[in-house]
Amino acid sequence: MTATVTYIHEEREKLALEAAELKTAMRQVAGGVSIITAGHGVHRTGATVTSATALSMEPPTMIVNINRSSSTWPVIARFNHFCVNILSGEQEDVASRFAGVGGLKGAERYEGADWFDLESGASGLHGALAVIDCAVEDVVERHTHAIVIGRVLSVTRGDGRPLLYHAGQYLQI
């Protein structure tokens, strides 16, 4: 038994994960696409993510992972809020803009879509499947990312089918 455990341990060391391998593996998970918005006016920005999820129902709490080198992280930290806009299948163009396609940054990413102001000061997207307004409750900084925990202030629900992301492509069901 000890020889087997030693062998498994040695094999694991030989197969050390590289970031590219993990990224490729995680692209096999189909995920719902959300836009994280933060800031307001000319100081607003956002990012496209598949990492937004509910942390708790009681109390209503969300969690999102944001790269600390992104332009979105300092805005979340400064304004202490964020909004999770869960995208419908018809909002792929918005997802692309917030993912940086076309080189758009900051408030430029909001052009071409219909937005409304939320209690926190963040922006909600008209036509999204859900708009979840959050106040930052806690932040855990680990490695390249900030794990941002938000207390839910309000939820606005829409209708439609979700936009998904799998294997580097947007998909609709």
Tab-separated table of N, CA and C in Angstrom:
chain	number	residue	atom	x	y	z
A	1	MET	N	0.817	-1.189	0.000
A	1	MET	CA	0.000	0.000	0.000
A	1	MET	C	0.866	1.261	0.000
A	2	THR	N	1.940	1.286	0.785
A	2	THR	CA	2.817	2.447	0.851
A	2	THR	C	3.470	2.711	-0.499
A	3	ALA	N	3.864	1.665	-1.206
A	3	ALA	CA	4.478	1.821	-2.525
A	3	ALA	C	3.509	2.476	-3.499
A	4	THR	N	2.232	2.113	-3.424
A	4	THR	CA	1.218	2.703	-4.300
A	4	THR	C	1.050	4.182	-4.008
A	5	VAL	N	0.974	4.551	-2.728
A	5	VAL	CA	0.819	5.958	-2.343
A	5	VAL	C	2.034	6.764	-2.793
A	6	THR	N	3.224	6.219	-2.594
A	6	THR	CA	4.451	6.896	-3.027
A	6	THR	C	4.445	7.083	-4.543
A	7	TYR	N	4.060	6.048	-5.283
A	7	TYR	CA	4.000	6.122	-6.733
A	7	TYR	C	3.032	7.215	-7.193
A	8	ILE	N	1.839	7.248	-6.586
A	8	ILE	CA	0.843	8.274	-6.946
A	8	ILE	C	1.385	9.654	-6.648
A	9	HIS	N	2.037	9.812	-5.498
A	9	HIS	CA	2.603	11.112	-5.128
A	9	HIS	C	3.672	11.547	-6.140
A	10	GLU	N	4.546	10.630	-6.534
A	10	GLU	CA	5.594	10.959	-7.506
A	10	GLU	C	4.990	11.325	-8.863
A	11	GLU	N	3.947	10.594	-9.274
A	11	GLU	CA	3.292	10.889	-10.549
A	11	GLU	C	2.646	12.275	-10.534
A	12	ARG	N	2.037	12.624	-9.418
A	12	ARG	CA	1.410	13.949	-9.309
A	12	ARG	C	2.448	15.051	-9.440
A	13	GLU	N	3.604	14.870	-8.841
A	13	GLU	CA	4.666	15.863	-8.946
A	13	GLU	C	5.134	16.006	-10.386
A	14	LYS	N	5.206	14.895	-11.119
A	14	LYS	CA	5.651	14.924	-12.514
A	14	LYS	C	4.640	15.644	-13.413
A	15	LEU	N	3.378	15.570	-13.026
A	15	LEU	CA	2.314	16.141	-13.845
A	15	LEU	C	1.863	17.513	-13.332
A	16	ALA	N	2.807	18.326	-12.910
A	16	ALA	CA	2.474	19.655	-12.386
A	16	ALA	C	1.683	20.440	-13.436
A	17	LEU	N	0.596	21.023	-12.956
A	17	LEU	CA	-0.256	21.780	-13.871
A	17	LEU	C	0.376	23.103	-14.264
A	18	GLU	N	0.237	23.432	-15.504
A	18	GLU	CA	0.603	24.749	-15.985
A	18	GLU	C	-0.680	25.525	-16.208
A	19	ALA	N	-0.601	26.832	-16.181
A	19	ALA	CA	-1.791	27.669	-16.331
A	19	ALA	C	-2.541	27.377	-17.631
A	20	ALA	N	-1.817	27.177	-18.717
A	20	ALA	CA	-2.471	26.913	-20.004
A	20	ALA	C	-3.250	25.607	-19.977
A	21	GLU	N	-2.713	24.593	-19.302
A	21	GLU	CA	-3.412	23.309	-19.210
A	21	GLU	C	-4.702	23.442	-18.405
A	22	LEU	N	-4.645	24.188	-17.304
A	22	LEU	CA	-5.839	24.386	-16.490
A	22	LEU	C	-6.885	25.190	-17.255
A	23	LYS	N	-6.433	26.217	-17.958
A	23	LYS	CA	-7.368	27.033	-18.742
A	23	LYS	C	-8.066	26.181	-19.802
A	24	THR	N	-7.310	25.338	-20.480
A	24	THR	CA	-7.888	24.458	-21.492
A	24	THR	C	-8.896	23.498	-20.858
A	25	ALA	N	-8.541	22.952	-19.722
A	25	ALA	CA	-9.452	22.038	-19.035
A	25	ALA	C	-10.733	22.752	-18.617
A	26	MET	N	-10.618	23.952	-18.075
A	26	MET	CA	-11.795	24.680	-17.592
A	26	MET	C	-12.691	25.155	-18.728
A	27	ARG	N	-12.143	25.255	-19.928
A	27	ARG	CA	-12.988	25.616	-21.073
A	27	ARG	C	-13.966	24.505	-21.430
A	28	GLN	N	-13.768	23.331	-20.855
A	28	GLN	CA	-14.687	22.227	-21.098
A	28	GLN	C	-15.959	22.337	-20.250
A	29	VAL	N	-15.946	23.233	-19.284
A	29	VAL	CA	-17.122	23.472	-18.465
A	29	VAL	C	-17.972	24.525	-19.162
A	30	ALA	N	-19.198	24.179	-19.507
A	30	ALA	CA	-20.106	25.167	-20.089
A	30	ALA	C	-20.610	26.041	-18.956
A	31	GLY	N	-20.506	27.346	-19.127
A	31	GLY	CA	-20.920	28.262	-18.075
A	31	GLY	C	-21.804	29.365	-18.594
A	32	GLY	N	-22.670	29.830	-17.719
A	32	GLY	CA	-23.486	30.996	-18.034
A	32	GLY	C	-22.612	32.235	-18.092
A	33	VAL	N	-22.952	33.166	-18.977
A	33	VAL	CA	-22.152	34.365	-19.188
A	33	VAL	C	-22.809	35.542	-18.480
A	34	SER	N	-21.999	36.261	-17.722
A	34	SER	CA	-22.465	37.460	-17.030
A	34	SER	C	-21.524	38.619	-17.317
A	35	ILE	N	-22.075	39.813	-17.220
A	35	ILE	CA	-21.273	41.035	-17.261
A	35	ILE	C	-21.233	41.565	-15.840
A	36	ILE	N	-20.040	41.792	-15.324
A	36	ILE	CA	-19.879	42.428	-14.026
A	36	ILE	C	-19.667	43.906	-14.304
A	37	THR	N	-20.526	44.760	-13.753
A	37	THR	CA	-20.396	46.205	-13.923
A	37	THR	C	-20.035	46.826	-12.582
A	38	ALA	N	-19.310	47.934	-12.649
A	38	ALA	CA	-18.916	48.661	-11.442
A	38	ALA	C	-18.614	50.104	-11.803
A	39	GLY	N	-18.736	50.981	-10.818
A	39	GLY	CA	-18.481	52.399	-11.030
A	39	GLY	C	-19.696	53.090	-11.612
A	40	HIS	N	-19.541	54.383	-11.917
A	40	HIS	CA	-20.622	55.099	-12.585
A	40	HIS	C	-20.043	56.258	-13.386
A	41	GLY	N	-20.860	56.751	-14.324
A	41	GLY	CA	-20.409	57.831	-15.198
A	41	GLY	C	-19.191	57.426	-16.005
A	42	VAL	N	-18.265	58.369	-16.138
A	42	VAL	CA	-17.045	58.084	-16.907
A	42	VAL	C	-16.109	57.125	-16.172
A	43	HIS	N	-16.398	56.852	-14.905
A	43	HIS	CA	-15.564	55.966	-14.093
A	43	HIS	C	-16.132	54.555	-13.995
A	44	ARG	N	-16.994	54.193	-14.939
A	44	ARG	CA	-17.548	52.841	-14.898
A	44	ARG	C	-16.816	51.946	-15.888
A	45	THR	N	-16.801	50.684	-15.560
A	45	THR	CA	-16.177	49.676	-16.404
A	45	THR	C	-16.842	48.339	-16.102
A	46	GLY	N	-16.303	47.284	-16.634
A	46	GLY	CA	-16.877	45.975	-16.374
A	46	GLY	C	-16.125	44.895	-17.121
A	47	ALA	N	-16.559	43.673	-16.878
A	47	ALA	CA	-15.890	42.518	-17.477
A	47	ALA	C	-16.903	41.407	-17.737
A	48	THR	N	-16.608	40.594	-18.734
A	48	THR	CA	-17.393	39.396	-19.027
A	48	THR	C	-16.807	38.257	-18.214
A	49	VAL	N	-17.672	37.524	-17.500
A	49	VAL	CA	-17.206	36.423	-16.659
A	49	VAL	C	-18.140	35.215	-16.762
A	50	THR	N	-17.598	34.075	-16.422
A	50	THR	CA	-18.418	32.882	-16.202
A	50	THR	C	-18.273	32.442	-14.748
A	51	SER	N	-17.651	33.283	-13.935
A	51	SER	CA	-17.332	32.913	-12.552
A	51	SER	C	-18.274	33.512	-11.513
A	52	ALA	N	-19.394	34.062	-11.907
A	52	ALA	CA	-20.332	34.641	-10.943
A	52	ALA	C	-21.317	33.574	-10.497
A	53	THR	N	-21.527	33.497	-9.197
A	53	THR	CA	-22.464	32.509	-8.667
A	53	THR	C	-22.986	32.967	-7.309
A	54	ALA	N	-24.072	32.355	-6.893
A	54	ALA	CA	-24.603	32.628	-5.563
A	54	ALA	C	-23.718	31.928	-4.533
A	55	LEU	N	-23.411	32.630	-3.474
A	55	LEU	CA	-22.667	32.045	-2.365
A	55	LEU	C	-23.636	31.540	-1.302
A	56	SER	N	-24.694	32.325	-1.057
A	56	SER	CA	-25.644	31.988	-0.003
A	56	SER	C	-27.008	32.576	-0.347
A	57	MET	N	-28.052	31.879	0.053
A	57	MET	CA	-29.412	32.403	-0.099
A	57	MET	C	-29.849	33.145	1.160
A	58	GLU	N	-29.271	32.759	2.303
A	58	GLU	CA	-29.615	33.387	3.571
A	58	GLU	C	-28.340	33.742	4.310
A	59	PRO	N	-27.883	34.942	4.271
A	59	PRO	CA	-28.479	36.052	3.533
A	59	PRO	C	-28.111	35.975	2.055
A	60	PRO	N	-28.883	36.626	1.189
A	60	PRO	CA	-28.585	36.609	-0.249
A	60	PRO	C	-27.201	37.224	-0.525
A	61	THR	N	-26.321	36.397	-1.054
A	61	THR	CA	-24.933	36.802	-1.250
A	61	THR	C	-24.417	36.211	-2.559
A	62	MET	N	-23.655	37.010	-3.290
A	62	MET	CA	-23.033	36.578	-4.542
A	62	MET	C	-21.525	36.537	-4.378
A	63	ILE	N	-20.891	35.797	-5.281
A	63	ILE	CA	-19.435	35.729	-5.314
A	63	ILE	C	-18.985	35.824	-6.770
A	64	VAL	N	-17.922	36.569	-7.006
A	64	VAL	CA	-17.356	36.681	-8.346
A	64	VAL	C	-15.835	36.743	-8.212
A	65	ASN	N	-15.147	36.161	-9.168
A	65	ASN	CA	-13.686	36.175	-9.186
A	65	ASN	C	-13.224	37.141	-10.269
A	66	ILE	N	-12.400	38.114	-9.877
A	66	ILE	CA	-11.930	39.150	-10.803
A	66	ILE	C	-10.408	39.170	-10.787
A	67	ASN	N	-9.817	39.156	-11.970
A	67	ASN	CA	-8.363	39.257	-12.081
A	67	ASN	C	-7.930	40.617	-11.550
A	68	ARG	N	-6.956	40.623	-10.640
A	68	ARG	CA	-6.513	41.884	-10.025
A	68	ARG	C	-5.743	42.771	-10.991
A	69	SER	N	-5.322	42.224	-12.134
A	69	SER	CA	-4.644	43.066	-13.130
A	69	SER	C	-5.638	43.664	-14.129
A	70	SER	N	-6.923	43.316	-14.011
A	70	SER	CA	-7.924	43.852	-14.933
A	70	SER	C	-8.295	45.286	-14.563
A	71	SER	N	-8.877	45.984	-15.495
A	71	SER	CA	-9.327	47.360	-15.228
A	71	SER	C	-10.568	47.371	-14.338
A	72	THR	N	-11.244	46.253	-14.189
A	72	THR	CA	-12.462	46.177	-13.381
A	72	THR	C	-12.159	46.131	-11.886
A	73	TRP	N	-11.103	45.439	-11.503
A	73	TRP	CA	-10.803	45.274	-10.090
A	73	TRP	C	-10.654	46.597	-9.335
A	74	PRO	N	-9.837	47.560	-9.795
A	74	PRO	CA	-9.704	48.791	-9.006
A	74	PRO	C	-11.011	49.586	-8.897
A	75	VAL	N	-11.889	49.441	-9.877
A	75	VAL	CA	-13.177	50.153	-9.831
A	75	VAL	C	-14.088	49.502	-8.788
A	76	ILE	N	-14.113	48.181	-8.729
A	76	ILE	CA	-14.887	47.501	-7.681
A	76	ILE	C	-14.343	47.911	-6.312
A	77	ALA	N	-13.030	47.910	-6.163
A	77	ALA	CA	-12.411	48.267	-4.883
A	77	ALA	C	-12.714	49.720	-4.510
A	78	ARG	N	-12.721	50.616	-5.476
A	78	ARG	CA	-12.964	52.040	-5.204
A	78	ARG	C	-14.424	52.320	-4.844
A	79	PHE	N	-15.354	51.737	-5.601
A	79	PHE	CA	-16.770	52.059	-5.413
A	79	PHE	C	-17.492	51.096	-4.455
A	80	ASN	N	-16.846	49.991	-4.118
A	80	ASN	CA	-17.414	49.029	-3.170
A	80	ASN	C	-18.770	48.470	-3.603
A	81	HIS	N	-18.929	48.283	-4.889
A	81	HIS	CA	-20.159	47.679	-5.412
A	81	HIS	C	-19.848	46.947	-6.706
A	82	PHE	N	-20.787	46.112	-7.119
A	82	PHE	CA	-20.745	45.491	-8.439
A	82	PHE	C	-22.139	44.980	-8.752
A	83	CYS	N	-22.387	44.737	-10.023
A	83	CYS	CA	-23.643	44.160	-10.459
A	83	CYS	C	-23.336	42.966	-11.346
A	84	VAL	N	-24.073	41.891	-11.123
A	84	VAL	CA	-23.982	40.700	-11.967
A	84	VAL	C	-25.160	40.763	-12.933
A	85	ASN	N	-24.870	40.959	-14.209
A	85	ASN	CA	-25.885	40.987	-15.265
A	85	ASN	C	-25.805	39.653	-15.996
A	86	ILE	N	-26.777	38.772	-15.764
A	86	ILE	CA	-26.780	37.451	-16.395
A	86	ILE	C	-27.362	37.603	-17.797
A	87	LEU	N	-26.550	37.291	-18.819
A	87	LEU	CA	-26.904	37.605	-20.199
A	87	LEU	C	-27.812	36.577	-20.852
A	88	SER	N	-28.660	37.108	-21.727
A	88	SER	CA	-29.504	36.254	-22.561
A	88	SER	C	-28.741	35.922	-23.837
A	89	GLY	N	-29.232	34.945	-24.560
A	89	GLY	CA	-28.605	34.527	-25.802
A	89	GLY	C	-28.511	35.630	-26.843
A	90	GLU	N	-29.369	36.628	-26.736
A	90	GLU	CA	-29.355	37.737	-27.695
A	90	GLU	C	-28.324	38.810	-27.344
A	91	GLN	N	-27.561	38.628	-26.278
A	91	GLN	CA	-26.636	39.675	-25.825
A	91	GLN	C	-25.164	39.309	-26.013
A	92	GLU	N	-24.892	38.496	-26.992
A	92	GLU	CA	-23.513	38.092	-27.275
A	92	GLU	C	-22.635	39.290	-27.620
A	93	ASP	N	-23.179	40.267	-28.340
A	93	ASP	CA	-22.388	41.451	-28.698
A	93	ASP	C	-21.938	42.214	-27.455
A	94	VAL	N	-22.780	42.290	-26.441
A	94	VAL	CA	-22.424	42.968	-25.193
A	94	VAL	C	-21.329	42.172	-24.485
A	95	ALA	N	-21.461	40.852	-24.466
A	95	ALA	CA	-20.436	39.995	-23.857
A	95	ALA	C	-19.089	40.215	-24.530
A	96	SER	N	-19.084	40.302	-25.838
A	96	SER	CA	-17.829	40.510	-26.572
A	96	SER	C	-17.202	41.858	-26.242
A	97	ARG	N	-18.024	42.907	-26.187
A	97	ARG	CA	-17.491	44.239	-25.856
A	97	ARG	C	-16.841	44.241	-24.475
A	98	PHE	N	-17.525	43.641	-23.490
A	98	PHE	CA	-16.991	43.632	-22.129
A	98	PHE	C	-15.840	42.649	-21.962
A	99	ALA	N	-15.652	41.763	-22.920
A	99	ALA	CA	-14.495	40.871	-22.924
A	99	ALA	C	-13.288	41.540	-23.576
A	100	GLY	N	-13.474	42.754	-24.081
A	100	GLY	CA	-12.363	43.506	-24.661
A	100	GLY	C	-12.227	43.394	-26.157
A	101	VAL	N	-13.168	42.715	-26.824
A	101	VAL	CA	-13.121	42.618	-28.283
A	101	VAL	C	-13.258	44.021	-28.862
A	102	GLY	N	-12.405	44.361	-29.799
A	102	GLY	CA	-12.426	45.692	-30.401
A	102	GLY	C	-11.630	46.717	-29.619
A	103	GLY	N	-11.015	46.290	-28.517
A	103	GLY	CA	-10.161	47.176	-27.739
A	103	GLY	C	-10.895	48.207	-26.898
A	104	LEU	N	-12.212	48.060	-26.749
A	104	LEU	CA	-12.968	49.015	-25.948
A	104	LEU	C	-12.619	48.861	-24.470
A	105	LYS	N	-12.566	49.995	-23.776
A	105	LYS	CA	-12.242	49.995	-22.349
A	105	LYS	C	-13.207	50.893	-21.601
A	106	GLY	N	-13.319	50.667	-20.310
A	106	GLY	CA	-14.079	51.547	-19.436
A	106	GLY	C	-15.498	51.786	-19.893
A	107	ALA	N	-15.899	53.052	-19.845
A	107	ALA	CA	-17.272	53.441	-20.176
A	107	ALA	C	-17.623	53.176	-21.639
A	108	GLU	N	-16.626	53.057	-22.516
A	108	GLU	CA	-16.895	52.755	-23.932
A	108	GLU	C	-17.607	51.415	-24.102
A	109	ARG	N	-17.377	50.493	-23.191
A	109	ARG	CA	-17.983	49.167	-23.290
A	109	ARG	C	-19.509	49.209	-23.148
A	110	TYR	N	-20.025	50.274	-22.548
A	110	TYR	CA	-21.463	50.395	-22.304
A	110	TYR	C	-22.239	50.869	-23.540
A	111	GLU	N	-21.535	51.398	-24.526
A	111	GLU	CA	-22.197	51.927	-25.725
A	111	GLU	C	-22.900	50.811	-26.493
A	112	GLY	N	-24.046	51.146	-27.060
A	112	GLY	CA	-24.779	50.187	-27.876
A	112	GLY	C	-25.710	49.280	-27.096
A	113	ALA	N	-25.868	49.514	-25.792
A	113	ALA	CA	-26.798	48.731	-24.974
A	113	ALA	C	-27.563	49.696	-24.070
A	114	ASP	N	-28.674	49.247	-23.552
A	114	ASP	CA	-29.557	50.067	-22.722
A	114	ASP	C	-29.330	49.733	-21.248
A	115	TRP	N	-28.863	50.707	-20.469
A	115	TRP	CA	-28.488	50.512	-19.077
A	115	TRP	C	-29.371	51.329	-18.150
A	116	PHE	N	-29.479	50.892	-16.906
A	116	PHE	CA	-30.185	51.678	-15.886
A	116	PHE	C	-29.367	51.669	-14.598
A	117	ASP	N	-29.556	52.727	-13.787
A	117	ASP	CA	-28.805	52.883	-12.542
A	117	ASP	C	-29.447	52.073	-11.424
A	118	LEU	N	-28.601	51.495	-10.599
A	118	LEU	CA	-29.044	50.675	-9.483
A	118	LEU	C	-28.776	51.383	-8.159
A	119	GLU	N	-29.346	50.860	-7.102
A	119	GLU	CA	-29.187	51.428	-5.752
A	119	GLU	C	-27.720	51.607	-5.373
A	120	SER	N	-26.884	50.633	-5.726
A	120	SER	CA	-25.465	50.682	-5.351
A	120	SER	C	-24.689	51.732	-6.137
A	121	GLY	N	-25.218	52.121	-7.301
A	121	GLY	CA	-24.492	53.007	-8.205
A	121	GLY	C	-23.978	52.284	-9.433
A	122	ALA	N	-24.007	50.965	-9.406
A	122	ALA	CA	-23.592	50.171	-10.577
A	122	ALA	C	-24.688	50.236	-11.638
A	123	SER	N	-24.408	49.676	-12.810
A	123	SER	CA	-25.352	49.705	-13.935
A	123	SER	C	-25.955	48.333	-14.181
A	124	GLY	N	-27.267	48.343	-14.450
A	124	GLY	CA	-27.982	47.131	-14.817
A	124	GLY	C	-28.311	47.159	-16.297
A	125	LEU	N	-28.302	46.013	-16.933
A	125	LEU	CA	-28.535	45.898	-18.372
A	125	LEU	C	-29.986	45.517	-18.641
A	126	HIS	N	-30.702	46.403	-19.339
A	126	HIS	CA	-32.065	46.068	-19.772
A	126	HIS	C	-31.991	44.851	-20.684
A	127	GLY	N	-32.911	43.905	-20.492
A	127	GLY	CA	-32.962	42.712	-21.316
A	127	GLY	C	-32.158	41.552	-20.785
A	128	ALA	N	-31.397	41.768	-19.701
A	128	ALA	CA	-30.648	40.663	-19.098
A	128	ALA	C	-31.623	39.684	-18.451
A	129	LEU	N	-31.213	38.440	-18.320
A	129	LEU	CA	-32.050	37.437	-17.663
A	129	LEU	C	-32.220	37.750	-16.181
A	130	ALA	N	-31.187	38.332	-15.592
A	130	ALA	CA	-31.251	38.792	-14.209
A	130	ALA	C	-30.208	39.875	-14.011
A	131	VAL	N	-30.541	40.825	-13.156
A	131	VAL	CA	-29.642	41.903	-12.776
A	131	VAL	C	-29.562	41.846	-11.253
A	132	ILE	N	-28.368	41.553	-10.741
A	132	ILE	CA	-28.198	41.358	-9.307
A	132	ILE	C	-27.239	42.427	-8.788
A	133	ASP	N	-27.792	43.404	-8.079
A	133	ASP	CA	-27.042	44.538	-7.546
A	133	ASP	C	-26.436	44.157	-6.202
A	134	CYS	N	-25.139	44.413	-6.031
A	134	CYS	CA	-24.437	43.976	-4.819
A	134	CYS	C	-23.556	45.069	-4.225
A	135	ALA	N	-23.504	45.085	-2.897
A	135	ALA	CA	-22.533	45.895	-2.163
A	135	ALA	C	-21.415	44.948	-1.721
A	136	VAL	N	-20.177	45.366	-1.894
A	136	VAL	CA	-19.051	44.517	-1.511
A	136	VAL	C	-19.083	44.306	0.001
A	137	GLU	N	-19.044	43.048	0.382
A	137	GLU	CA	-19.067	42.668	1.793
A	137	GLU	C	-17.694	42.206	2.259
A	138	ASP	N	-16.971	41.535	1.366
A	138	ASP	CA	-15.653	41.014	1.722
A	138	ASP	C	-14.873	40.735	0.450
A	139	VAL	N	-13.558	40.764	0.562
A	139	VAL	CA	-12.671	40.455	-0.555
A	139	VAL	C	-11.556	39.559	-0.034
A	140	VAL	N	-11.289	38.490	-0.765
A	140	VAL	CA	-10.176	37.597	-0.458
A	140	VAL	C	-9.247	37.649	-1.665
A	141	GLU	N	-8.041	38.135	-1.456
A	141	GLU	CA	-7.078	38.207	-2.553
A	141	GLU	C	-6.197	36.970	-2.516
A	142	ARG	N	-6.218	36.234	-3.636
A	142	ARG	CA	-5.412	35.027	-3.759
A	142	ARG	C	-4.793	34.999	-5.150
A	143	HIS	N	-3.494	34.833	-5.171
A	143	HIS	CA	-2.752	34.690	-6.418
A	143	HIS	C	-3.089	35.857	-7.353
A	144	THR	N	-3.600	35.582	-8.549
A	144	THR	CA	-3.862	36.648	-9.526
A	144	THR	C	-5.242	37.271	-9.378
A	145	HIS	N	-6.096	36.698	-8.519
A	145	HIS	CA	-7.497	37.118	-8.482
A	145	HIS	C	-7.961	37.628	-7.126
A	146	ALA	N	-9.040	38.379	-7.183
A	146	ALA	CA	-9.770	38.792	-5.983
A	146	ALA	C	-11.089	38.028	-5.996
A	147	ILE	N	-11.385	37.379	-4.900
A	147	ILE	CA	-12.666	36.713	-4.715
A	147	ILE	C	-13.544	37.750	-4.023
A	148	VAL	N	-14.526	38.268	-4.749
A	148	VAL	CA	-15.339	39.373	-4.243
A	148	VAL	C	-16.689	38.824	-3.805
A	149	ILE	N	-17.019	39.058	-2.546
A	149	ILE	CA	-18.283	38.609	-1.973
A	149	ILE	C	-19.180	39.834	-1.829
A	150	GLY	N	-20.396	39.720	-2.372
A	150	GLY	CA	-21.307	40.863	-2.356
A	150	GLY	C	-22.643	40.550	-1.720
A	151	ARG	N	-23.089	41.448	-0.857
A	151	ARG	CA	-24.434	41.355	-0.273
A	151	ARG	C	-25.421	41.843	-1.315
A	152	VAL	N	-26.423	41.051	-1.623
A	152	VAL	CA	-27.397	41.396	-2.656
A	152	VAL	C	-28.316	42.502	-2.146
A	153	LEU	N	-28.382	43.593	-2.921
A	153	LEU	CA	-29.257	44.720	-2.597
A	153	LEU	C	-30.593	44.613	-3.297
A	154	SER	N	-30.559	44.108	-4.541
A	154	SER	CA	-31.798	43.945	-5.304
A	154	SER	C	-31.569	42.963	-6.444
A	155	VAL	N	-32.691	42.393	-6.910
A	155	VAL	CA	-32.671	41.484	-8.050
A	155	VAL	C	-33.778	41.907	-9.000
A	156	THR	N	-33.429	42.065	-10.274
A	156	THR	CA	-34.406	42.340	-11.327
A	156	THR	C	-34.350	41.163	-12.284
A	157	ARG	N	-35.499	40.543	-12.520
A	157	ARG	CA	-35.532	39.360	-13.385
A	157	ARG	C	-36.093	39.689	-14.756
A	158	GLY	N	-35.548	39.011	-15.759
A	158	GLY	CA	-36.033	39.118	-17.126
A	158	GLY	C	-36.435	37.747	-17.630
A	159	ASP	N	-36.649	37.649	-18.934
A	159	ASP	CA	-37.039	36.386	-19.551
A	159	ASP	C	-36.107	36.086	-20.715
A	160	GLY	N	-36.080	34.830	-21.104
A	160	GLY	CA	-35.306	34.429	-22.275
A	160	GLY	C	-34.466	33.209	-21.987
A	161	ARG	N	-33.557	32.950	-22.913
A	161	ARG	CA	-32.648	31.807	-22.807
A	161	ARG	C	-31.240	32.333	-22.547
A	162	PRO	N	-30.440	31.579	-21.802
A	162	PRO	CA	-29.119	32.071	-21.408
A	162	PRO	C	-28.078	32.026	-22.525
A	163	LEU	N	-27.115	32.914	-22.401
A	163	LEU	CA	-25.910	32.862	-23.221
A	163	LEU	C	-24.918	31.993	-22.466
A	164	LEU	N	-24.343	31.018	-23.154
A	164	LEU	CA	-23.373	30.110	-22.549
A	164	LEU	C	-22.007	30.289	-23.196
A	165	TYR	N	-20.981	29.827	-22.498
A	165	TYR	CA	-19.622	29.850	-23.022
A	165	TYR	C	-19.029	28.461	-22.827
A	166	HIS	N	-18.507	27.890	-23.917
A	166	HIS	CA	-17.892	26.565	-23.868
A	166	HIS	C	-16.823	26.457	-24.941
A	167	ALA	N	-15.679	25.937	-24.560
A	167	ALA	CA	-14.569	25.680	-25.491
A	167	ALA	C	-14.206	26.912	-26.315
A	168	GLY	N	-14.238	28.090	-25.667
A	168	GLY	CA	-13.834	29.314	-26.325
A	168	GLY	C	-14.874	29.934	-27.231
A	169	GLN	N	-16.122	29.463	-27.132
A	169	GLN	CA	-17.183	29.984	-28.001
A	169	GLN	C	-18.438	30.285	-27.191
A	170	TYR	N	-19.167	31.294	-27.657
A	170	TYR	CA	-20.489	31.565	-27.105
A	170	TYR	C	-21.490	30.606	-27.752
A	171	LEU	N	-22.422	30.141	-26.942
A	171	LEU	CA	-23.456	29.222	-27.421
A	171	LEU	C	-24.803	29.666	-26.896
A	172	GLN	N	-25.848	29.274	-27.617
A	172	GLN	CA	-27.212	29.529	-27.178
A	172	GLN	C	-27.972	28.214	-27.173
A	173	ILE	N	-28.953	28.111	-26.271
A	173	ILE	CA	-29.804	26.926	-26.273
A	173	ILE	C	-31.205	27.341	-26.643
